[in-house]
Tab-separated table of C-alpha atoms in Angstrom:
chain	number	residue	atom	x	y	z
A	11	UNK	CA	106.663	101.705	98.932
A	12	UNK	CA	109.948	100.841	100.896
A	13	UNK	CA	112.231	101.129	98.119
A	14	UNK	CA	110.439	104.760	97.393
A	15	UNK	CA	111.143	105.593	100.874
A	16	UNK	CA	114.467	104.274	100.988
A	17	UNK	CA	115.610	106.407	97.942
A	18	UNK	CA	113.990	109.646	99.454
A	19	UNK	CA	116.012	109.002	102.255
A	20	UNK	CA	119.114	108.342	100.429
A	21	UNK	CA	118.755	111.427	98.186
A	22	UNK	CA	118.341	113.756	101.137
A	23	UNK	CA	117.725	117.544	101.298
A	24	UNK	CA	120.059	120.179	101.241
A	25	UNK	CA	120.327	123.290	104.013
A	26	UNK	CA	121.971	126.670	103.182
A	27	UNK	CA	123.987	126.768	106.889
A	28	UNK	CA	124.014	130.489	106.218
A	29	UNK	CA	120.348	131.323	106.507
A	30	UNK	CA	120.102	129.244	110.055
A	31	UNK	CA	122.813	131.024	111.198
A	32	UNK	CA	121.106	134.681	110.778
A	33	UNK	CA	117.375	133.062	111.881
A	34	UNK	CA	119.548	131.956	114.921
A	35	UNK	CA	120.724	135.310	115.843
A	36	UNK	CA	117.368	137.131	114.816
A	37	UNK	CA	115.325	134.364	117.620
A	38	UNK	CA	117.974	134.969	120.201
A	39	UNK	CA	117.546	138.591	120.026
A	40	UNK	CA	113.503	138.509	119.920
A	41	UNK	CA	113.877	135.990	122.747
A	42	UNK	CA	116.432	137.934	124.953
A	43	UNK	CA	113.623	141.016	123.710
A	44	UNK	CA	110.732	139.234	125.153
A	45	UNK	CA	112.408	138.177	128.514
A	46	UNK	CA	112.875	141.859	129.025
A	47	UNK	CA	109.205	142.495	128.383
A	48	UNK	CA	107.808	140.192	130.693
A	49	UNK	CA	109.942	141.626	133.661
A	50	UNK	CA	108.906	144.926	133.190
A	51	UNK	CA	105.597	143.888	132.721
A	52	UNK	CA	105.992	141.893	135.785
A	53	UNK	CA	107.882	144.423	137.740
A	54	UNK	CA	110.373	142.109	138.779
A	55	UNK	CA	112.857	139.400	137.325
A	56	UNK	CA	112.105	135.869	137.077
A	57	UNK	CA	112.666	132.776	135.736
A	58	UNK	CA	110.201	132.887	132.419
A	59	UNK	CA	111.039	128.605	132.175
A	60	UNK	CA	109.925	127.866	135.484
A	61	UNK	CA	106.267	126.843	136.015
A	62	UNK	CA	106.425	127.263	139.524
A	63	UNK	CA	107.497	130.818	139.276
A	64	UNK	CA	105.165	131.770	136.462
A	65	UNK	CA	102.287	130.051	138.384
A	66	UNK	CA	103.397	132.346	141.084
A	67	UNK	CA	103.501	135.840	138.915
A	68	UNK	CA	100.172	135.180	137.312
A	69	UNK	CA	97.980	133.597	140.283
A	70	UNK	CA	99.340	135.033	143.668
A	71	UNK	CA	100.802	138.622	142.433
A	72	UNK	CA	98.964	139.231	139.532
A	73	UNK	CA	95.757	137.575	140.803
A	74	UNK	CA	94.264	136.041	137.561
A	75	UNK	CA	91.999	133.024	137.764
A	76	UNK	CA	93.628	129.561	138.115
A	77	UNK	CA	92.146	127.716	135.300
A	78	UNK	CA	93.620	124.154	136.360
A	79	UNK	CA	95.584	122.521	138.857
A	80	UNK	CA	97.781	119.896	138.818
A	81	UNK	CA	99.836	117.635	141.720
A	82	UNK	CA	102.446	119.842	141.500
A	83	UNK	CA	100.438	123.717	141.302
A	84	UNK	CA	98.756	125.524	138.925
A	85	UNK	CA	99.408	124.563	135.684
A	86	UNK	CA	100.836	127.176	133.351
A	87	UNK	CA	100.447	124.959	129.859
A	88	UNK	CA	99.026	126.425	126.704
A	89	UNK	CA	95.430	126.060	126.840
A	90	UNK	CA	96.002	127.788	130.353
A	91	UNK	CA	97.917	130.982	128.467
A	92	UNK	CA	95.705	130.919	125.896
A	93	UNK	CA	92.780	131.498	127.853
A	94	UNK	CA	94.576	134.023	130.089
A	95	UNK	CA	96.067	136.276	127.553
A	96	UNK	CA	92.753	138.365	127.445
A	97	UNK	CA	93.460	139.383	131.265
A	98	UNK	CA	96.987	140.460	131.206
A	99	UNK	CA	99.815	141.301	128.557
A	100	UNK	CA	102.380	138.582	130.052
A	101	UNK	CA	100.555	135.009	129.112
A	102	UNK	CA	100.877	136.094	125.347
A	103	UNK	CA	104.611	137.149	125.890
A	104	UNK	CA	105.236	133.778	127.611
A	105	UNK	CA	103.821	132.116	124.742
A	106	UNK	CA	105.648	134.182	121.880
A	107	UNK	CA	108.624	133.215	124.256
A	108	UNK	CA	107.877	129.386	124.162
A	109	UNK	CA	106.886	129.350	120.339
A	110	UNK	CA	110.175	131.186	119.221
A	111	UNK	CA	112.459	129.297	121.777
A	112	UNK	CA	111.274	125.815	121.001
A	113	UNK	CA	111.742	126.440	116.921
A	114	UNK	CA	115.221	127.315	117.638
A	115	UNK	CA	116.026	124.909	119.808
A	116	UNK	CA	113.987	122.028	117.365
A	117	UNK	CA	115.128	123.315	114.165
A	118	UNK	CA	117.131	126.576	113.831
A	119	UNK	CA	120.345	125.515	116.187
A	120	UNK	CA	119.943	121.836	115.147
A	121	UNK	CA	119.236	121.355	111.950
A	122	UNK	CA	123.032	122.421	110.620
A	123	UNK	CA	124.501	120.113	112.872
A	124	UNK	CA	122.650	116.879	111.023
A	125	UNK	CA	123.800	117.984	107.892
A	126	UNK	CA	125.844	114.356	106.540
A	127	UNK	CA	129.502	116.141	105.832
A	128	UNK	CA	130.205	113.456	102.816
A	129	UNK	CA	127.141	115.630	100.507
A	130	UNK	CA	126.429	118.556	102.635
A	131	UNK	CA	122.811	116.911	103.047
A	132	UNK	CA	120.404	116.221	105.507
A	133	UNK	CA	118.843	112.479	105.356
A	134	UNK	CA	115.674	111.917	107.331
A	135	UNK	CA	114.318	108.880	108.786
A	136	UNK	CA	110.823	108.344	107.200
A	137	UNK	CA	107.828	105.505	109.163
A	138	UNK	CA	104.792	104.000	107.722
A	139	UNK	CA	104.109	101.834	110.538
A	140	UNK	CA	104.565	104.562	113.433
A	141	UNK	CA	100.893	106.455	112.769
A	142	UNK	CA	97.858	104.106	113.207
A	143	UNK	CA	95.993	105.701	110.575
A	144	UNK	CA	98.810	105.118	108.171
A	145	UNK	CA	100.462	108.202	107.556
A	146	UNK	CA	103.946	108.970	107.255
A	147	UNK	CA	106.061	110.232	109.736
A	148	UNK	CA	109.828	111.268	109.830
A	149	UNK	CA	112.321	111.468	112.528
A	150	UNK	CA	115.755	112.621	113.065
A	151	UNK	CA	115.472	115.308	111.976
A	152	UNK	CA	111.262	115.659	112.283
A	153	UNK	CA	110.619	117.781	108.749
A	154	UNK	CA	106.922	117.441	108.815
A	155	UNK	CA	106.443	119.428	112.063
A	156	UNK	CA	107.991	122.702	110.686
A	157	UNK	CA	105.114	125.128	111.157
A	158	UNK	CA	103.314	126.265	107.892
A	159	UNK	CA	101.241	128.812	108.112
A	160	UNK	CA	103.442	131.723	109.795
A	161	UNK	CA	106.186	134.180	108.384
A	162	UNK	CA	108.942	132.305	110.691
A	163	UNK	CA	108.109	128.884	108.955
A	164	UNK	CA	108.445	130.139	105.717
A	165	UNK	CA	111.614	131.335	106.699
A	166	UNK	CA	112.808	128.361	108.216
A	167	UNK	CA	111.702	126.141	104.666
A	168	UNK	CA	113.629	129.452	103.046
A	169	UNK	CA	116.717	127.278	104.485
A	170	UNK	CA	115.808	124.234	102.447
A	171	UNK	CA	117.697	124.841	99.085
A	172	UNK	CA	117.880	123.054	95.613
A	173	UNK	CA	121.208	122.234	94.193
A	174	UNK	CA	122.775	124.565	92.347
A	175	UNK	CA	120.682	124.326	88.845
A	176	UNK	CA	118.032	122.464	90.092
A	177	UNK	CA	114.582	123.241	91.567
A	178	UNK	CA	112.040	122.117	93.845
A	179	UNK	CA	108.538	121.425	92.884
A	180	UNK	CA	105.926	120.866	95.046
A	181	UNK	CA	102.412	119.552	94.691
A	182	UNK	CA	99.622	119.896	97.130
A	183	UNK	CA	96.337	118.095	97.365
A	184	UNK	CA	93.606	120.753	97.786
A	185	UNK	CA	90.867	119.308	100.722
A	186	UNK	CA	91.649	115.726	100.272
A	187	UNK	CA	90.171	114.666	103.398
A	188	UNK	CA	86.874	116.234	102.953
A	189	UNK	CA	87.283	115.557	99.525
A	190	UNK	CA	87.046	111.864	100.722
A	191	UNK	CA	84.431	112.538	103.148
A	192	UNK	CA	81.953	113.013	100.123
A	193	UNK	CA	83.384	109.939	98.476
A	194	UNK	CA	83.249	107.579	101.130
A	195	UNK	CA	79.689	108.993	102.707
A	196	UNK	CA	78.443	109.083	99.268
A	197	UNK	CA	76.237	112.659	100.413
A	198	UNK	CA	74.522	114.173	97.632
A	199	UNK	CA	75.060	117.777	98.661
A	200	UNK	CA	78.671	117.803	99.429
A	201	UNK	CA	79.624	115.688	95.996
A	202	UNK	CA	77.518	118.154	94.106
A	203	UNK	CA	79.235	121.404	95.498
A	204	UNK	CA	82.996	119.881	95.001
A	205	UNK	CA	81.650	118.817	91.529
A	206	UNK	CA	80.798	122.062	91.194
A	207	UNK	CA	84.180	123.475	92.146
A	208	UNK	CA	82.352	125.221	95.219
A	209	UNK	CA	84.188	126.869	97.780
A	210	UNK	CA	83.248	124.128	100.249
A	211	UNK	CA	83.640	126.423	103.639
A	212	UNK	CA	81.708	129.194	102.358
A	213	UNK	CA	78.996	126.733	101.072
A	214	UNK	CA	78.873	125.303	104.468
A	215	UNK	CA	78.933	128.815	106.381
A	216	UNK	CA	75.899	129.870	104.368
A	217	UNK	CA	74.132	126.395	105.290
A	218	UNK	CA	75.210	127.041	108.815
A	219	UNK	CA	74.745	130.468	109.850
A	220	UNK	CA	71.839	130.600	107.580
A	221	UNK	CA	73.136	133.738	105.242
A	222	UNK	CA	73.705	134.131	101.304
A	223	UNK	CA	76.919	132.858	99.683
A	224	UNK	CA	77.661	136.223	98.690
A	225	UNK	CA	77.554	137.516	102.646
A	226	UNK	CA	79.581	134.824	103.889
A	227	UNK	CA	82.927	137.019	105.666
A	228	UNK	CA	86.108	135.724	105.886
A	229	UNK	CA	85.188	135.324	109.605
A	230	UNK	CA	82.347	133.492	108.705
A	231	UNK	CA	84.410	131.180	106.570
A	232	UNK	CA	86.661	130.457	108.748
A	233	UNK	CA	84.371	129.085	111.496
A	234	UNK	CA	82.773	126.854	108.902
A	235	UNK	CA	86.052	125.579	108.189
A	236	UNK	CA	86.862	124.474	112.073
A	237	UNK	CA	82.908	123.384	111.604
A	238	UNK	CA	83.882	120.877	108.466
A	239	UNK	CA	87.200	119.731	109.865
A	240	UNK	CA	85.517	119.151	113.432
A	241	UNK	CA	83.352	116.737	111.801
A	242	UNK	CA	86.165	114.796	110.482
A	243	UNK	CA	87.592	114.649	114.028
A	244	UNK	CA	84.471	113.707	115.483
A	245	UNK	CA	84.427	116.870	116.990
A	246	UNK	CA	81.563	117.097	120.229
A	247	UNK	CA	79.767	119.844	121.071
A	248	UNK	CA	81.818	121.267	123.780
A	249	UNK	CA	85.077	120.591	121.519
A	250	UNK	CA	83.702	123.074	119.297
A	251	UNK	CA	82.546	125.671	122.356
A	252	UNK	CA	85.529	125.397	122.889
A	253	UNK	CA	87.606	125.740	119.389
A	254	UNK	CA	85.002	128.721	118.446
A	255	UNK	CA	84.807	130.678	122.156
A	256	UNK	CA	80.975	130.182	121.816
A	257	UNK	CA	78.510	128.759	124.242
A	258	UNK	CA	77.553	124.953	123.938
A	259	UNK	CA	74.189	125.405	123.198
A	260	UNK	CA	74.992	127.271	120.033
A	261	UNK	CA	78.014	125.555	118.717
A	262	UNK	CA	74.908	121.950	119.099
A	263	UNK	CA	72.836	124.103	117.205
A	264	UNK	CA	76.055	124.949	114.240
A	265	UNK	CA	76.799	120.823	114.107
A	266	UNK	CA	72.473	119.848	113.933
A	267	UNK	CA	72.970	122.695	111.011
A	268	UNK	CA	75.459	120.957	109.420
A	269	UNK	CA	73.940	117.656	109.564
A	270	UNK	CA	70.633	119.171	108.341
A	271	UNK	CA	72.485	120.172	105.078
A	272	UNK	CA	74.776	117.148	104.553
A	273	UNK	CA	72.506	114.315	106.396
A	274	UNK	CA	74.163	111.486	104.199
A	275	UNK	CA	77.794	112.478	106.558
A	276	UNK	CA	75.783	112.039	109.481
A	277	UNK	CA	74.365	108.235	108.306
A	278	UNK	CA	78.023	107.380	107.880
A	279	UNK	CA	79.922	108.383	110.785
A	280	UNK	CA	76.751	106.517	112.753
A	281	UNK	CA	77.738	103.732	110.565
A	282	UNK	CA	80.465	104.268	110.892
A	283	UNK	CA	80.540	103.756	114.726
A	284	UNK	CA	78.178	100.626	114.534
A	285	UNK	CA	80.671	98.992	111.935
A	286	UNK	CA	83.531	99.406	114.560
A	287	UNK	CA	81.112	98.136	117.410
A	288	UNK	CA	80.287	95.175	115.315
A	289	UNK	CA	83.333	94.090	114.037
A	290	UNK	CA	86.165	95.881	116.247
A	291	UNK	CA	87.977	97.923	113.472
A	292	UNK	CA	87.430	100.056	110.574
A	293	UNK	CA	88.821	100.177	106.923
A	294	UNK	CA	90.797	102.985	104.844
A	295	UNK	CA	89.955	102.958	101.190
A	296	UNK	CA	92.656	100.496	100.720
A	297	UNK	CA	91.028	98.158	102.740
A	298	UNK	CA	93.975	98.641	105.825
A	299	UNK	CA	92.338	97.436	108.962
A	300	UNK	CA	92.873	99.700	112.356
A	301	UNK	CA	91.426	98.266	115.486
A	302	UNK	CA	89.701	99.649	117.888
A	303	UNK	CA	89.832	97.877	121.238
A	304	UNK	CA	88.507	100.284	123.452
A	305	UNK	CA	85.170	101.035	121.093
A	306	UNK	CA	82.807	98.813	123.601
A	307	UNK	CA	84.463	100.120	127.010
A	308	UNK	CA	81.990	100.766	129.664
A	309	UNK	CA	84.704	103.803	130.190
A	310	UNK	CA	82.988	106.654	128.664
A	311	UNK	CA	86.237	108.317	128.162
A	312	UNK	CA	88.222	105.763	126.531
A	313	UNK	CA	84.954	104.700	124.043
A	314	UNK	CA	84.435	108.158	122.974
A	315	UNK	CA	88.053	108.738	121.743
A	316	UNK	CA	87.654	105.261	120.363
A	317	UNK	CA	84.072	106.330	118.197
A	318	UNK	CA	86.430	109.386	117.533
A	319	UNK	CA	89.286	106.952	115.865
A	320	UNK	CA	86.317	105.042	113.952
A	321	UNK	CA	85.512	108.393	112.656
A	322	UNK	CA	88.794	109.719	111.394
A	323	UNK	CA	90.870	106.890	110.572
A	324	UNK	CA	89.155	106.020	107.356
A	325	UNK	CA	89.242	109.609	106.464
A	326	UNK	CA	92.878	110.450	107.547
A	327	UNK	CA	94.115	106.846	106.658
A	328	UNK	CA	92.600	106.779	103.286
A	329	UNK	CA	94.204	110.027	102.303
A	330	UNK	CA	97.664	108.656	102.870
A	331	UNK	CA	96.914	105.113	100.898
A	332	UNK	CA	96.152	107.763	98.169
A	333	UNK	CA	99.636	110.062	98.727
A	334	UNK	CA	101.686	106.814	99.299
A	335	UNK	CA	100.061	105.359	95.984
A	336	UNK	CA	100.924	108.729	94.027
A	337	UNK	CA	104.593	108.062	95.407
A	338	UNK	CA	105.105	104.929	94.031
A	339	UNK	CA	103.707	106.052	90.496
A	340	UNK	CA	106.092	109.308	90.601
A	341	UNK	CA	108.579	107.236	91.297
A	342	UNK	CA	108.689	104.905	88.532
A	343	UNK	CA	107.584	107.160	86.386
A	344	UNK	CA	110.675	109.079	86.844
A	345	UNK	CA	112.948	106.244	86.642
A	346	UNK	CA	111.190	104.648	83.423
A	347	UNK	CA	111.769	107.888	81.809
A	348	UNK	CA	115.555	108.374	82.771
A	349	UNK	CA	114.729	111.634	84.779
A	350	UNK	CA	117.507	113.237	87.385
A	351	UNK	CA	114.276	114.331	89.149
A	352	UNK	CA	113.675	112.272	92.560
A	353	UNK	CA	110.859	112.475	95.111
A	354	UNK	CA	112.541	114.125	98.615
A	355	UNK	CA	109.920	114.887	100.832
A	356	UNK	CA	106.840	113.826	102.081
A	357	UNK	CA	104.719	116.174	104.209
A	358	UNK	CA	101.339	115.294	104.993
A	359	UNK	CA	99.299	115.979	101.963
A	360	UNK	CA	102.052	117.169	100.091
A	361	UNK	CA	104.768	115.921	97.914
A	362	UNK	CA	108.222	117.888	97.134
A	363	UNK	CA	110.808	116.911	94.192
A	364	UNK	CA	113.838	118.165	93.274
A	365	UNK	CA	114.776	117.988	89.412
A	366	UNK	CA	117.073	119.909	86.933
A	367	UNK	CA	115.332	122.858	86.244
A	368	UNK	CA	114.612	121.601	82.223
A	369	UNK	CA	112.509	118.544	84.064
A	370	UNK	CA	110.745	120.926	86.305
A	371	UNK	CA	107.948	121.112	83.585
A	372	UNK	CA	107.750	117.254	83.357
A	373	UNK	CA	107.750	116.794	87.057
A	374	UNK	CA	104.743	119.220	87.194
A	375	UNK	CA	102.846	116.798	85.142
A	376	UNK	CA	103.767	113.375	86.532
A	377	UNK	CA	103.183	114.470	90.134
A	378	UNK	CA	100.094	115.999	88.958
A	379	UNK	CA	98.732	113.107	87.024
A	380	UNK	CA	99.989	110.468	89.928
A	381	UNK	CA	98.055	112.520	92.711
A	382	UNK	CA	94.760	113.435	90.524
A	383	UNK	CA	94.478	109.703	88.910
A	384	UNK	CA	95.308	107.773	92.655
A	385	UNK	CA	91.972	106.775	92.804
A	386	UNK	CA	88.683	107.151	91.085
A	387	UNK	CA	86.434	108.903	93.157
A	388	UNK	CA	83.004	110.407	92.791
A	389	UNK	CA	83.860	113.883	93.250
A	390	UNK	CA	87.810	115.148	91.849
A	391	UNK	CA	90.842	115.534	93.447
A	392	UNK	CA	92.769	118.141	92.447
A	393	UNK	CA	96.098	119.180	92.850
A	394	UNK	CA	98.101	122.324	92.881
A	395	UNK	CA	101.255	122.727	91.921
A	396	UNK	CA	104.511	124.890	92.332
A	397	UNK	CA	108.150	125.028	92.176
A	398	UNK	CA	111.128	127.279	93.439
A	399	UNK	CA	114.994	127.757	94.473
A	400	UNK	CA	113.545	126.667	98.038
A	401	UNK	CA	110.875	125.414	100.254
A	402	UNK	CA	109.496	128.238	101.202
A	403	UNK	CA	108.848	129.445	97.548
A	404	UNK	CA	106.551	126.398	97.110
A	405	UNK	CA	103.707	127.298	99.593
């Protein structure tokens, strides 16, 4: 895989300077907009970065509840916001103001100035060794942390061009974790419905909250889906109070639900747990080892987020032996057929290439082929697949 990596790093990625420069002055406006929110809605200026004077505003003047303290005061972090913004119109602001001041500060303002000035590209630093389940991660500049799922991270990958009769292509594996989660727990139920082609969070919302598939709502759905991803996490009870806004009792009663339909997941993450216990690490599908030294500590805390690694890691870790074997295969498959086309990114569950636009058909298949056939497993993994002038055309 290093020489893989090396060459993606080599190749690089190239940034129009031109479409960060607009995003810049569109944030600094909506920023400078948002200050001037918050002190009306305040009735009085501030200093919106301070925590001492936002702790003020929203505990002594404005009288909310303090929801936790620290050495220093009330904290005014996230999870605080977030569960204040019900009471009063200035926690959201404050976090609108955080969100869009940290992406241009991270990415917006920075990114042009990494661009190398000898190919007008930007080369990333990528690390196998850096996550302990084995993922990828990339530094200077971080690409993998640009958000996804909102308008202003589409707009930010907008910025990631192709060369000038080239395009990017980008394939992305669809549920690979949970994918592996019926693979590796061998559960009858969940490899039938992904044989099936099921939609595997409305099959478990109907399990769940005990309705038909066809009156599963999109709200519905989506709480199944925090239900099936908590369970990869290891997800408690109160984690899931918490992640849904319901009462513990009830979010207990949504995980025995879950366990009622798929009981072969719960035998393996108790196995899971014992296997760790027994012999002080677990294994990725790969057979890549990650220890867990803190799985027999008489500290509750530390064991629990230890059963919590036993529980993930082979999940999580085995999905990147299965991306980082798809690399290698894309890789010399494009080589041993004398393609311009060259691996660039890695993000996650996702691969990106960027190829002349005549080997944007061919580059389809390989990565296709490469991420589908990584391993055999008992239910399929499929793969979806795209392409575009830019980044943000490929999601």
């Amino acid at each position: 895989l290093l020489p893989v990596l090396h060459r993606m790093e080599e190749k690089g990625i190239r940034i129009d300077p031109v479409i960060f420069g607009e995003l810049s002055g569109e944030l600094a406006r909506d920023i400078s907009a948002i200050e001037r929110k918050v002190a009306a809605a305040a009735g009085t200026g501030f200093n919106i970065n301070s925590p001492k004077q936002l702790a003020f505003l929203l505990f002594e003047k404005l009288g909310l509840p303090p929801v936790k303290k620290t050495k220093t005061g009330y904290s005014t972090d996230v999870e605080v916001l977030e569960r204040l913004k019900d009471l009063h119109e200035i926690p959201s602001l404050v976090l609108e103001y955080r969100t869009l001041a940290k992406i241009r500060s991270t990415y917006v303002d920075v990114l042009p100035g990494m661009v190398d000035p000898r190919d007008g590209r930007i080369h990333t630093t990528l690390h196998q060794t850096q996550a302990a389940t084995g993922r990828l991660s990339s530094s200077d500049p971080n690409l993998q942390n640009i958000p996804i799922r909102t308008e202003l991270g589409r707009r930010i990958r907008s910025g990631f061009v192709a060369e000038k009769g080239n395009l990017f292509v980008g394939a992305d594996y669809s549920q690979v974790e949970l994918r592996l989660l019926a693979h590796l727990s061998g559960d009858a139920e969940l490899i039938r419905r992904f044989r099936q082609g099921d939609d595997i969070h409305s099959a478990t919302a109907a399990a769940v909250f005990g309705v038909k598939p066809s009156a599963v709502t999109p709200e519905l759905r989506r709480r199944a889906k925090v239900i099936n991803f908590g369970i990869l996490y290891g997800m408690s009870p109160f984690g899931l109070s918490r992640e849904l806004g319901i009462g513990g009792k009830e979010a207990k009663a949504y995980i025995d639900q879950y366990f009622d339909r798929y009981p072969g997941v719960r035998e393996y993450i108790e196995g899971l747990k014992e296997t760790a216990r027994k012999n002080g690490y677990v294994l990725t599908i790969m057979g890549r080892r990650r220890f867990l030294k803190d799985i027999d500590s008489r500290n509750k805390v530390l064991r629990e987020a230890a059963e919590r690694m036993a529980i993930n890691t082979p999940i999580q870790g085995s999905a990147a032996d299965l991306i980082k074997m798809a690399m290698i295969r894309v890789d010399r498959e494009f080589r041993d057929a004398g393609m311009r086309a060259r691996l660039i990114l890695q993000v996650h569950d996702e691969l990106i290439v960027e190829a002349p636009e005549r080997e944007a058909g061919a580059s389809e298949r390989i990565l296709k082929e490469a991420m589908e056939g990584a391993a055999r497993l008992t239910v399929p993994l499929t793969v979806s697949v795209s392409r575009g002038k830019n980044w943000g055309e490929i999601h």
